[in-house]
mmCIF file of C-alpha atoms in Angstrom:
data_model
loop_
_atom_site.group_PDB
_atom_site.id
_atom_site.type_symbol
_atom_site.label_atom_id
_atom_site.label_comp_id
_atom_site.label_asym_id
_atom_site.label_seq_id
_atom_site.Cartn_x
_atom_site.Cartn_y
_atom_site.Cartn_z
ATOM 1 C CA MET A 941 -0.036 -0.099 -0.055
ATOM 2 C CA ASN A 942 1.627 3.526 -1.360
ATOM 3 C CA ARG A 943 2.206 6.498 1.487
ATOM 4 C CA HIS A 944 -1.366 8.376 -0.427
ATOM 5 C CA LYS A 945 -3.051 5.562 0.530
ATOM 6 C CA LEU A 946 -1.996 4.780 4.122
ATOM 7 C CA ILE A 947 -3.027 8.315 4.388
ATOM 8 C CA VAL A 948 -6.676 8.181 2.957
ATOM 9 C CA VAL A 949 -7.133 4.792 5.358
ATOM 10 C CA SER A 950 -5.470 6.588 8.480
ATOM 11 C CA ILE A 951 -8.089 9.655 8.263
ATOM 12 C CA MET A 952 -11.066 6.939 7.363
ATOM 13 C CA MET A 953 -10.267 5.522 10.874
ATOM 14 C CA CYS A 954 -10.323 8.724 12.422
ATOM 15 C CA ILE A 955 -13.709 10.046 11.393
ATOM 16 C CA PHE A 956 -15.457 6.545 10.542
ATOM 17 C CA PRO A 957 -16.704 6.775 14.363
ATOM 18 C CA PHE A 958 -17.883 10.012 14.175
ATOM 19 C CA ILE A 959 -19.887 8.861 11.591
ATOM 20 C CA LEU A 960 -21.524 5.866 13.181
ATOM 21 C CA CYS A 961 -21.927 8.643 16.166
ATOM 22 C CA LYS A 962 -24.039 10.911 13.954
ATOM 23 C CA GLN A 963 -25.948 7.926 12.423
ATOM 24 C CA SER A 964 -26.748 6.575 15.707
ATOM 25 C CA TYR A 965 -29.026 9.326 16.852
ATOM 26 C CA GLY A 966 -30.555 10.264 13.396
ATOM 27 C CA VAL A 967 -29.445 11.688 10.150
ATOM 28 C CA LYS A 968 -30.794 15.236 8.613
ATOM 29 C CA LEU A 969 -34.186 14.587 7.068
ATOM 30 C CA LYS A 970 -36.228 16.391 4.002
ATOM 31 C CA GLU A 971 -38.831 18.534 5.046
ATOM 32 C CA LYS A 972 -41.552 16.092 3.417
ATOM 33 C CA ASP A 973 -40.222 13.414 5.267
ATOM 34 C CA VAL A 974 -40.734 14.856 8.860
ATOM 35 C CA LYS A 975 -43.473 13.215 10.753
ATOM 36 C CA VAL A 976 -43.413 14.369 14.157
ATOM 37 C CA SER A 977 -41.788 18.210 15.210
ATOM 38 C CA ILE A 978 -41.332 18.063 19.036
ATOM 39 C CA ILE A 979 -41.298 21.691 20.741
ATOM 40 C CA VAL A 980 -39.192 21.409 23.808
ATOM 41 C CA PRO A 981 -39.109 25.435 26.365
ATOM 42 C CA VAL A 982 -36.325 25.054 28.449
ATOM 43 C CA TYR A 983 -35.065 27.249 31.165
ATOM 44 C CA ASN A 984 -32.951 26.269 33.965
ATOM 45 C CA ARG A 985 -33.191 22.467 33.906
ATOM 46 C CA GLU A 986 -30.197 21.366 33.348
ATOM 47 C CA GLU A 987 -30.621 18.465 36.044
ATOM 48 C CA TYR A 988 -33.298 16.933 34.211
ATOM 49 C CA LEU A 989 -32.635 18.154 30.427
ATOM 50 C CA GLY A 990 -30.365 15.011 29.748
ATOM 51 C CA ILE A 991 -33.141 12.178 30.432
ATOM 52 C CA CYS A 992 -35.838 14.492 28.455
ATOM 53 C CA MET A 993 -33.599 14.436 25.362
ATOM 54 C CA ASP A 994 -32.345 11.447 25.485
ATOM 55 C CA SER A 995 -35.711 10.119 25.685
ATOM 56 C CA LEU A 996 -36.620 12.343 22.266
ATOM 57 C CA ILE A 997 -33.332 11.637 20.298
ATOM 58 C CA ASN A 998 -34.261 7.713 21.128
ATOM 59 C CA GLN A 999 -37.751 7.768 19.676
ATOM 60 C CA HIS A 1000 -38.464 4.826 17.654
ATOM 61 C CA LEU A 1001 -40.189 6.928 15.370
ATOM 62 C CA LYS A 1002 -36.692 8.545 13.419
ATOM 63 C CA GLU A 1003 -38.396 11.208 11.306
ATOM 64 C CA ILE A 1004 -38.657 13.548 13.933
ATOM 65 C CA GLU A 1005 -37.408 17.235 14.344
ATOM 66 C CA ILE A 1006 -36.634 18.807 18.113
ATOM 67 C CA ILE A 1007 -37.123 22.220 18.412
ATOM 68 C CA CYS A 1008 -35.370 23.335 21.545
ATOM 69 C CA VAL A 1009 -35.902 26.717 22.627
ATOM 70 C CA ASP A 1010 -33.444 27.869 25.663
ATOM 71 C CA ASP A 1011 -35.085 30.725 27.045
ATOM 72 C CA GLY A 1012 -32.385 32.391 28.402
ATOM 73 C CA SER A 1013 -31.147 29.757 30.561
ATOM 74 C CA THR A 1014 -28.345 30.984 33.210
ATOM 75 C CA ASP A 1015 -27.171 27.458 33.776
ATOM 76 C CA ASN A 1016 -25.464 25.019 31.621
ATOM 77 C CA SER A 1017 -28.961 24.018 29.895
ATOM 78 C CA GLY A 1018 -28.169 25.856 26.441
ATOM 79 C CA LYS A 1019 -24.448 24.414 26.493
ATOM 80 C CA ILE A 1020 -26.288 20.903 26.689
ATOM 81 C CA LEU A 1021 -28.609 21.325 24.022
ATOM 82 C CA ASP A 1022 -25.853 22.488 21.665
ATOM 83 C CA LYS A 1023 -24.207 19.381 22.525
ATOM 84 C CA TYR A 1024 -27.230 17.765 21.475
ATOM 85 C CA ALA A 1025 -27.356 19.656 18.070
ATOM 86 C CA GLN A 1026 -23.821 18.812 17.126
ATOM 87 C CA GLU A 1027 -24.757 15.236 18.117
ATOM 88 C CA ASP A 1028 -28.270 14.873 15.909
ATOM 89 C CA ASP A 1029 -28.966 16.935 12.709
ATOM 90 C CA ARG A 1030 -32.647 16.274 13.945
ATOM 91 C CA VAL A 1031 -32.069 18.400 17.017
ATOM 92 C CA ILE A 1032 -32.326 22.277 16.406
ATOM 93 C CA VAL A 1033 -31.750 24.889 19.240
ATOM 94 C CA ILE A 1034 -33.067 28.363 19.461
ATOM 95 C CA HIS A 1035 -31.508 30.486 22.003
ATOM 96 C CA GLN A 1036 -33.133 33.950 23.185
ATOM 97 C CA GLU A 1037 -33.410 36.111 26.030
ATOM 98 C CA HIS A 1038 -35.699 35.071 28.857
ATOM 99 C CA LYS A 1039 -39.293 35.651 27.746
ATOM 100 C CA GLY A 1040 -41.473 32.774 29.912
ATOM 101 C CA VAL A 1041 -42.644 29.451 28.568
ATOM 102 C CA SER A 1042 -44.997 30.926 26.476
ATOM 103 C CA ALA A 1043 -42.975 33.083 24.518
ATOM 104 C CA ALA A 1044 -40.230 29.999 23.900
ATOM 105 C CA ARG A 1045 -43.458 27.684 22.543
ATOM 106 C CA ASN A 1046 -44.152 30.710 20.318
ATOM 107 C CA SER A 1047 -40.481 31.129 18.977
ATOM 108 C CA GLY A 1048 -40.581 27.230 18.613
ATOM 109 C CA LEU A 1049 -43.988 27.547 16.536
ATOM 110 C CA ASP A 1050 -42.471 30.597 14.746
ATOM 111 C CA ALA A 1051 -39.452 28.212 13.391
ATOM 112 C CA MET A 1052 -41.864 26.769 11.099
ATOM 113 C CA PRO A 1053 -42.093 23.165 12.291
ATOM 114 C CA LYS A 1054 -42.051 20.788 9.423
ATOM 115 C CA GLY A 1055 -43.853 17.718 10.728
ATOM 116 C CA GLU A 1056 -47.496 16.422 10.009
ATOM 117 C CA TYR A 1057 -48.073 16.656 13.688
ATOM 118 C CA ILE A 1058 -46.663 19.284 16.149
ATOM 119 C CA THR A 1059 -46.272 18.188 19.976
ATOM 120 C CA PHE A 1060 -45.185 20.020 23.211
ATOM 121 C CA VAL A 1061 -42.531 18.341 25.702
ATOM 122 C CA ASP A 1062 -41.583 20.373 28.855
ATOM 123 C CA SER A 1063 -37.932 19.940 29.753
ATOM 124 C CA ASP A 1064 -37.917 18.313 32.969
ATOM 125 C CA ASP A 1065 -40.142 15.096 31.622
ATOM 126 C CA TYR A 1066 -39.505 12.173 29.671
ATOM 127 C CA ILE A 1067 -41.286 9.953 27.134
ATOM 128 C CA GLU A 1068 -41.738 6.756 26.291
ATOM 129 C CA GLU A 1069 -39.799 5.626 23.169
ATOM 130 C CA ASP A 1070 -42.548 4.109 21.283
ATOM 131 C CA ILE A 1071 -45.114 6.966 21.674
ATOM 132 C CA TYR A 1072 -44.772 8.710 18.454
ATOM 133 C CA THR A 1073 -44.791 5.402 16.322
ATOM 134 C CA TYR A 1074 -47.912 4.681 18.022
ATOM 135 C CA ALA A 1075 -49.187 7.955 18.464
ATOM 136 C CA TYR A 1076 -48.285 8.941 14.929
ATOM 137 C CA ASN A 1077 -49.936 6.278 13.226
ATOM 138 C CA VAL A 1078 -53.247 6.121 14.501
ATOM 139 C CA ALA A 1079 -53.647 9.767 14.303
ATOM 140 C CA LYS A 1080 -52.490 9.350 10.342
ATOM 141 C CA GLU A 1081 -54.553 6.258 9.775
ATOM 142 C CA HIS A 1082 -57.729 8.315 11.481
ATOM 143 C CA ASP A 1083 -56.932 11.376 10.087
ATOM 144 C CA ASP A 1084 -57.032 13.127 13.810
ATOM 145 C CA ASP A 1085 -56.557 16.823 14.221
ATOM 146 C CA ILE A 1086 -55.778 16.269 17.738
ATOM 147 C CA LEU A 1087 -54.602 12.867 19.363
ATOM 148 C CA GLU A 1088 -54.464 12.861 23.292
ATOM 149 C CA PHE A 1089 -52.885 9.855 25.022
ATOM 150 C CA GLY A 1090 -52.216 8.958 28.842
ATOM 151 C CA TYR A 1091 -49.831 10.144 31.155
ATOM 152 C CA ARG A 1092 -48.191 9.493 34.166
ATOM 153 C CA CYS A 1093 -47.525 12.187 37.002
ATOM 154 C CA PHE A 1094 -44.494 11.325 39.892
ATOM 155 C CA ARG A 1095 -42.577 13.023 41.854
ATOM 156 C CA GLU A 1096 -39.006 11.978 42.695
ATOM 157 C CA GLY A 1097 -38.724 7.762 43.254
ATOM 158 C CA GLU A 1098 -42.688 7.907 43.293
ATOM 159 C CA GLU A 1099 -46.077 8.480 41.418
ATOM 160 C CA CYS A 1100 -48.260 11.325 42.577
ATOM 161 C CA ALA A 1101 -51.473 10.590 44.321
ATOM 162 C CA GLU A 1102 -53.422 12.576 41.965
ATOM 163 C CA GLN A 1103 -54.685 10.847 38.577
ATOM 164 C CA GLN A 1104 -52.213 8.356 36.783
ATOM 165 C CA ASN A 1105 -54.008 9.327 33.162
ATOM 166 C CA ILE A 1106 -56.791 11.474 31.781
ATOM 167 C CA PHE A 1107 -59.632 9.461 31.364
ATOM 168 C CA THR A 1108 -62.641 10.114 33.222
ATOM 169 C CA THR A 1109 -64.554 7.137 34.534
ATOM 170 C CA SER A 1110 -67.028 6.711 31.211
ATOM 171 C CA TRP A 1111 -63.543 6.873 29.227
ATOM 172 C CA GLU A 1112 -61.411 4.352 30.961
ATOM 173 C CA ASP A 1113 -59.887 1.807 28.780
ATOM 174 C CA LYS A 1114 -61.572 2.939 25.560
ATOM 175 C CA ASN A 1115 -60.521 4.395 22.779
ATOM 176 C CA ILE A 1116 -62.934 7.455 21.590
ATOM 177 C CA THR A 1117 -62.918 9.025 18.269
ATOM 178 C CA VAL A 1118 -65.110 12.342 18.216
ATOM 179 C CA ASP A 1119 -66.188 13.316 14.522
ATOM 180 C CA LYS A 1120 -67.759 16.680 14.411
ATOM 181 C CA ASN A 1121 -68.952 19.771 12.082
ATOM 182 C CA GLU A 1122 -69.362 22.113 15.281
ATOM 183 C CA ILE A 1123 -67.893 22.756 18.683
ATOM 184 C CA ASN A 1124 -68.259 19.178 20.132
ATOM 185 C CA LYS A 1125 -69.152 19.666 23.981
ATOM 186 C CA ASP A 1126 -67.488 16.334 24.981
ATOM 187 C CA ILE A 1127 -63.741 17.363 23.900
ATOM 188 C CA LEU A 1128 -61.243 18.802 26.313
ATOM 189 C CA ILE A 1129 -63.285 18.507 28.854
ATOM 190 C CA GLY A 1130 -60.974 18.430 32.180
ATOM 191 C CA ASN A 1131 -57.983 17.923 30.049
ATOM 192 C CA PHE A 1132 -56.286 20.905 28.389
ATOM 193 C CA PHE A 1133 -52.845 19.854 28.939
ATOM 194 C CA LEU A 1134 -50.434 20.524 26.007
ATOM 195 C CA TRP A 1135 -48.030 17.760 26.462
ATOM 196 C CA ASN A 1136 -50.189 14.707 25.748
ATOM 197 C CA LYS A 1137 -51.318 15.589 22.253
ATOM 198 C CA LEU A 1138 -50.438 15.466 18.784
ATOM 199 C CA TYR A 1139 -51.891 18.541 16.536
ATOM 200 C CA LYS A 1140 -52.059 18.344 13.043
ATOM 201 C CA ALA A 1141 -49.969 21.281 11.147
ATOM 202 C CA GLU A 1142 -52.611 21.658 8.791
ATOM 203 C CA MET A 1143 -55.537 22.174 11.365
ATOM 204 C CA LEU A 1144 -53.606 24.706 13.398
ATOM 205 C CA GLU A 1145 -52.829 26.357 10.184
ATOM 206 C CA LYS A 1146 -56.211 26.454 8.562
ATOM 207 C CA GLY A 1147 -57.012 27.607 12.492
ATOM 208 C CA GLY A 1148 -55.137 30.727 11.812
ATOM 209 C CA ASN A 1149 -51.842 29.685 13.497
ATOM 210 C CA VAL A 1150 -52.664 30.291 17.310
ATOM 211 C CA ARG A 1151 -50.287 31.355 19.415
ATOM 212 C CA PHE A 1152 -49.686 31.626 23.156
ATOM 213 C CA VAL A 1153 -50.983 34.144 25.299
ATOM 214 C CA GLU A 1154 -47.502 35.661 26.547
ATOM 215 C CA GLY A 1155 -47.074 36.702 30.287
ATOM 216 C CA MET A 1156 -49.605 34.859 31.608
ATOM 217 C CA LEU A 1157 -49.995 31.425 33.650
ATOM 218 C CA TYR A 1158 -51.998 28.394 32.704
ATOM 219 C CA GLU A 1159 -51.562 29.571 29.161
ATOM 220 C CA ASP A 1160 -51.991 25.512 27.830
ATOM 221 C CA ASN A 1161 -55.791 26.141 28.766
ATOM 222 C CA ALA A 1162 -56.288 29.125 26.924
ATOM 223 C CA TYR A 1163 -54.273 27.917 24.208
ATOM 224 C CA ASN A 1164 -56.353 24.569 23.326
ATOM 225 C CA LEU A 1165 -59.805 26.762 23.586
ATOM 226 C CA MET A 1166 -58.368 28.720 20.860
ATOM 227 C CA VAL A 1167 -57.600 25.757 18.750
ATOM 228 C CA LEU A 1168 -60.704 24.040 19.375
ATOM 229 C CA PRO A 1169 -62.671 25.873 16.392
ATOM 230 C CA ALA A 1170 -60.628 24.425 13.978
ATOM 231 C CA VAL A 1171 -60.492 20.965 15.385
ATOM 232 C CA ARG A 1172 -63.141 18.513 13.364
ATOM 233 C CA ARG A 1173 -61.539 15.212 14.193
ATOM 234 C CA TYR A 1174 -60.416 14.524 17.841
ATOM 235 C CA GLU A 1175 -59.377 11.233 19.425
ATOM 236 C CA ARG A 1176 -58.141 9.806 22.831
ATOM 237 C CA ILE A 1177 -56.263 6.586 23.203
ATOM 238 C CA ASN A 1178 -56.124 4.527 26.601
ATOM 239 C CA LYS A 1179 -52.466 4.113 26.775
ATOM 240 C CA VAL A 1180 -49.898 6.008 28.787
ATOM 241 C CA PHE A 1181 -46.774 7.310 27.233
ATOM 242 C CA TYR A 1182 -46.023 10.845 28.982
ATOM 243 C CA ASN A 1183 -44.254 11.210 32.081
ATOM 244 C CA TYR A 1184 -44.515 14.526 33.971
ATOM 245 C CA ARG A 1185 -42.249 15.160 36.776
ATOM 246 C CA ARG A 1186 -43.457 17.105 39.282
ATOM 247 C CA THR A 1187 -41.110 19.782 40.972
ATOM 248 C CA PRO A 1188 -41.058 22.242 43.466
ATOM 249 C CA GLU A 1189 -40.475 24.828 40.877
ATOM 250 C CA SER A 1190 -43.459 23.483 39.030
ATOM 251 C CA ILE A 1191 -46.568 25.815 38.333
ATOM 252 C CA VAL A 1192 -49.078 23.325 39.628
ATOM 253 C CA SER A 1193 -46.838 22.903 43.083
ATOM 254 C CA LYS A 1194 -46.736 26.302 43.883
ATOM 255 C CA GLY A 1195 -50.532 26.992 43.052
ATOM 256 C CA ARG A 1196 -52.003 30.586 44.524
ATOM 257 C CA SER A 1197 -48.676 31.160 45.946
ATOM 258 C CA ASN A 1198 -47.579 31.995 42.248
ATOM 259 C CA PRO A 1199 -46.845 35.359 41.394
ATOM 260 C CA GLY A 1200 -48.925 37.006 38.161
ATOM 261 C CA LEU A 1201 -51.662 34.451 38.666
ATOM 262 C CA GLN A 1202 -53.753 37.992 38.173
ATOM 263 C CA ASN A 1203 -52.257 37.626 34.048
ATOM 264 C CA CYS A 1204 -55.071 34.540 33.531
ATOM 265 C CA ILE A 1205 -57.589 37.272 32.850
ATOM 266 C CA ASN A 1206 -55.841 37.817 29.542
ATOM 267 C CA ALA A 1207 -56.876 34.251 28.498
ATOM 268 C CA ILE A 1208 -60.915 35.968 28.493
ATOM 269 C CA PRO A 1209 -60.247 38.515 25.544
ATOM 270 C CA ALA A 1210 -58.051 35.864 23.821
ATOM 271 C CA VAL A 1211 -60.186 33.091 23.729
ATOM 272 C CA CYS A 1212 -63.306 34.973 23.247
ATOM 273 C CA ASN A 1213 -62.039 37.052 20.090
ATOM 274 C CA LYS A 1214 -60.714 34.021 18.618
ATOM 275 C CA TRP A 1215 -64.702 32.472 18.695
ATOM 276 C CA ARG A 1216 -65.811 35.867 17.734
ATOM 277 C CA GLU A 1217 -63.534 35.396 14.455
ATOM 278 C CA GLU A 1218 -64.816 32.201 14.145
ATOM 279 C CA GLY A 1219 -68.416 33.201 14.178
ATOM 280 C CA LEU A 1220 -69.142 30.395 16.784
ATOM 281 C CA ILE A 1221 -70.276 32.433 19.966
ATOM 282 C CA LYS A 1222 -74.142 32.306 19.093
ATOM 283 C CA GLY A 1223 -75.431 28.735 20.181
ATOM 284 C CA ASN A 1224 -71.706 28.008 22.253
ATOM 285 C CA GLU A 1225 -72.141 30.929 25.069
ATOM 286 C CA GLY A 1226 -72.736 28.546 28.049
ATOM 287 C CA TYR A 1227 -70.177 26.275 26.794
ATOM 288 C CA LEU A 1228 -67.523 29.045 26.462
ATOM 289 C CA LEU A 1229 -68.222 30.476 29.692
ATOM 290 C CA ASP A 1230 -68.241 26.974 31.216
ATOM 291 C CA MET A 1231 -65.020 26.365 29.910
ATOM 292 C CA ILE A 1232 -63.049 29.322 31.018
ATOM 293 C CA LEU A 1233 -64.648 29.506 34.212
ATOM 294 C CA GLU A 1234 -63.599 25.613 35.007
ATOM 295 C CA LYS A 1235 -60.269 26.407 33.845
ATOM 296 C CA TYR A 1236 -59.750 30.063 35.264
ATOM 297 C CA PHE A 1237 -62.134 31.010 38.141
ATOM 298 C CA TRP A 1238 -60.156 29.308 40.984
ATOM 299 C CA ILE A 1239 -57.423 32.138 40.181
ATOM 300 C CA LEU A 1240 -59.996 34.749 39.177
ATOM 301 C CA ASP A 1241 -61.892 34.502 42.324
ATOM 302 C CA ASP A 1242 -59.182 34.425 44.859
ATOM 303 C CA ILE A 1243 -58.220 38.533 42.987
ATOM 304 C CA ALA A 1244 -61.572 39.718 42.048
ATOM 305 C CA SER A 1245 -62.633 38.806 45.972
ATOM 306 C CA THR A 1246 -60.426 41.734 46.944
ATOM 307 C CA ASP A 1247 -60.305 43.886 44.158
ATOM 308 C CA ALA A 1248 -63.731 44.719 42.873
ATOM 309 C CA SER A 1249 -62.256 46.473 39.499
ATOM 310 C CA TYR A 1250 -60.574 43.319 38.682
ATOM 311 C CA ALA A 1251 -64.286 41.621 38.917
ATOM 312 C CA ASN A 1252 -65.355 44.202 36.524
ATOM 313 C CA LYS A 1253 -62.966 43.790 34.000
ATOM 314 C CA ILE A 1254 -63.850 40.103 33.539
ATOM 315 C CA LEU A 1255 -67.328 40.527 33.476
ATOM 316 C CA GLU A 1256 -66.501 43.642 30.694
ATOM 317 C CA TYR A 1257 -64.385 40.737 29.076
ATOM 318 C CA PHE A 1258 -66.708 38.318 28.231
ATOM 319 C CA GLY A 1259 -68.921 41.020 26.746
ATOM 320 C CA ASP A 1260 -72.554 41.727 25.961
ATOM 321 C CA ASP A 1261 -72.852 38.717 22.927
ATOM 322 C CA ILE A 1262 -71.479 36.499 25.828
ATOM 323 C CA TYR A 1263 -72.593 37.429 29.270
ATOM 324 C CA ASN A 1264 -76.365 38.555 29.407
ATOM 325 C CA GLU A 1265 -79.340 37.446 30.729
ATOM 326 C CA ASN A 1266 -80.524 35.195 27.787
ATOM 327 C CA VAL A 1267 -77.222 33.076 28.398
ATOM 328 C CA LEU A 1268 -77.675 33.012 31.886
ATOM 329 C CA ILE A 1269 -80.640 31.187 31.573
ATOM 330 C CA ARG A 1270 -78.935 28.810 29.965
ATOM 331 C CA SER A 1271 -76.238 28.552 31.540
ATOM 332 C CA SER A 1272 -74.975 25.914 34.211
ATOM 333 C CA GLN A 1273 -75.476 26.362 37.615
ATOM 334 C CA TYR A 1274 -71.818 26.536 38.208
ATOM 335 C CA VAL A 1275 -71.933 29.574 35.803
ATOM 336 C CA LYS A 1276 -74.438 31.606 37.334
ATOM 337 C CA CYS A 1277 -72.652 30.867 40.830
ATOM 338 C CA CYS A 1278 -69.565 32.229 39.126
ATOM 339 C CA LEU A 1279 -70.887 34.975 37.293
ATOM 340 C CA LYS A 1280 -72.987 36.216 40.506
ATOM 341 C CA ASN A 1281 -70.083 36.046 42.861
ATOM 342 C CA LEU A 1282 -68.366 38.255 40.079
ATOM 343 C CA GLU A 1283 -71.446 40.875 40.092
ATOM 344 C CA THR A 1284 -71.161 40.676 43.984
ATOM 345 C CA TYR A 1285 -67.835 41.771 43.818
ATOM 346 C CA ARG A 1286 -68.366 44.467 41.341
ATOM 347 C CA SER A 1287 -71.353 45.642 43.333
ATOM 348 C CA LYS A 1288 -68.333 46.843 46.077
ATOM 349 C CA MET A 1289 -67.569 49.841 43.302
ATOM 350 C CA THR A 1290 -70.598 51.267 43.442
ATOM 351 C CA ALA A 1291 -70.817 50.783 47.093
ATOM 352 C CA VAL A 1292 -67.984 52.535 47.995
#
């Protein structure tokens, strides 16, 4: 073997392990080949980020892209993400100044995901490796706009005592498909999480490319309510794929002690105006009131009870087309009770 050939062989021996390493994770996909786009907002999660990312890159479904948005992390999260991106061409990293989880998810959506379906994963959680193979195939076969699957909630070393999956008693151990030509009042009730769903990209586009309301907590509730008018086919499958980690820093753990809860009021105009744009207010007023109040009244009530102007603003945000005497007559007892409380709080303004 001459000297030239020896040099070539030596070079190939050096780079061949690197090539294998890259291929073991995944290869760069053509746009049309991406089946699922995964958006991962990241802020100071270096402790759990490796577990999360490993569960993503090791998915049995290889035709995925992983859009990670480093939301101004001050720990090593950004560096960890960059390392994964160097080793796997399917990982895309966006670095931005800290704006909050809603803005991070919006940046992921603005990055023009290429997948047929879009999903969200929180950076301190992890998923089962067969999740997207199974979920994508079901969603594709049934032409679902949204496919919902189960989750497991846990703390370090223990499962949460709360619900282990998303199903009500009537849906337990059942696969349910909902065909609809108008708002169907059976879907999304009780479960507005983002991370246990696949969203059809085409449906989101036709629905106006809804974005998250920034600067508020429990933004997933508002997002799903704004997406709902575009949904024509919704399915739940009784498969537990998502592992939700409860940490002391999580929004759910902080509950009423969480700062910024008052900004949840912004969900009302965002959702109501979207439904107005779609011409879906008339006939669905009671359902819309029920959904918004179910998801947000426990927050709004605390603040409105001590601030009459806040109560007044809530009622004004609903608008005369949603909140009026004719609607109240047809509303549930829960809605009537919530609105009566708000009226009582508002009356303090005129009493002073």
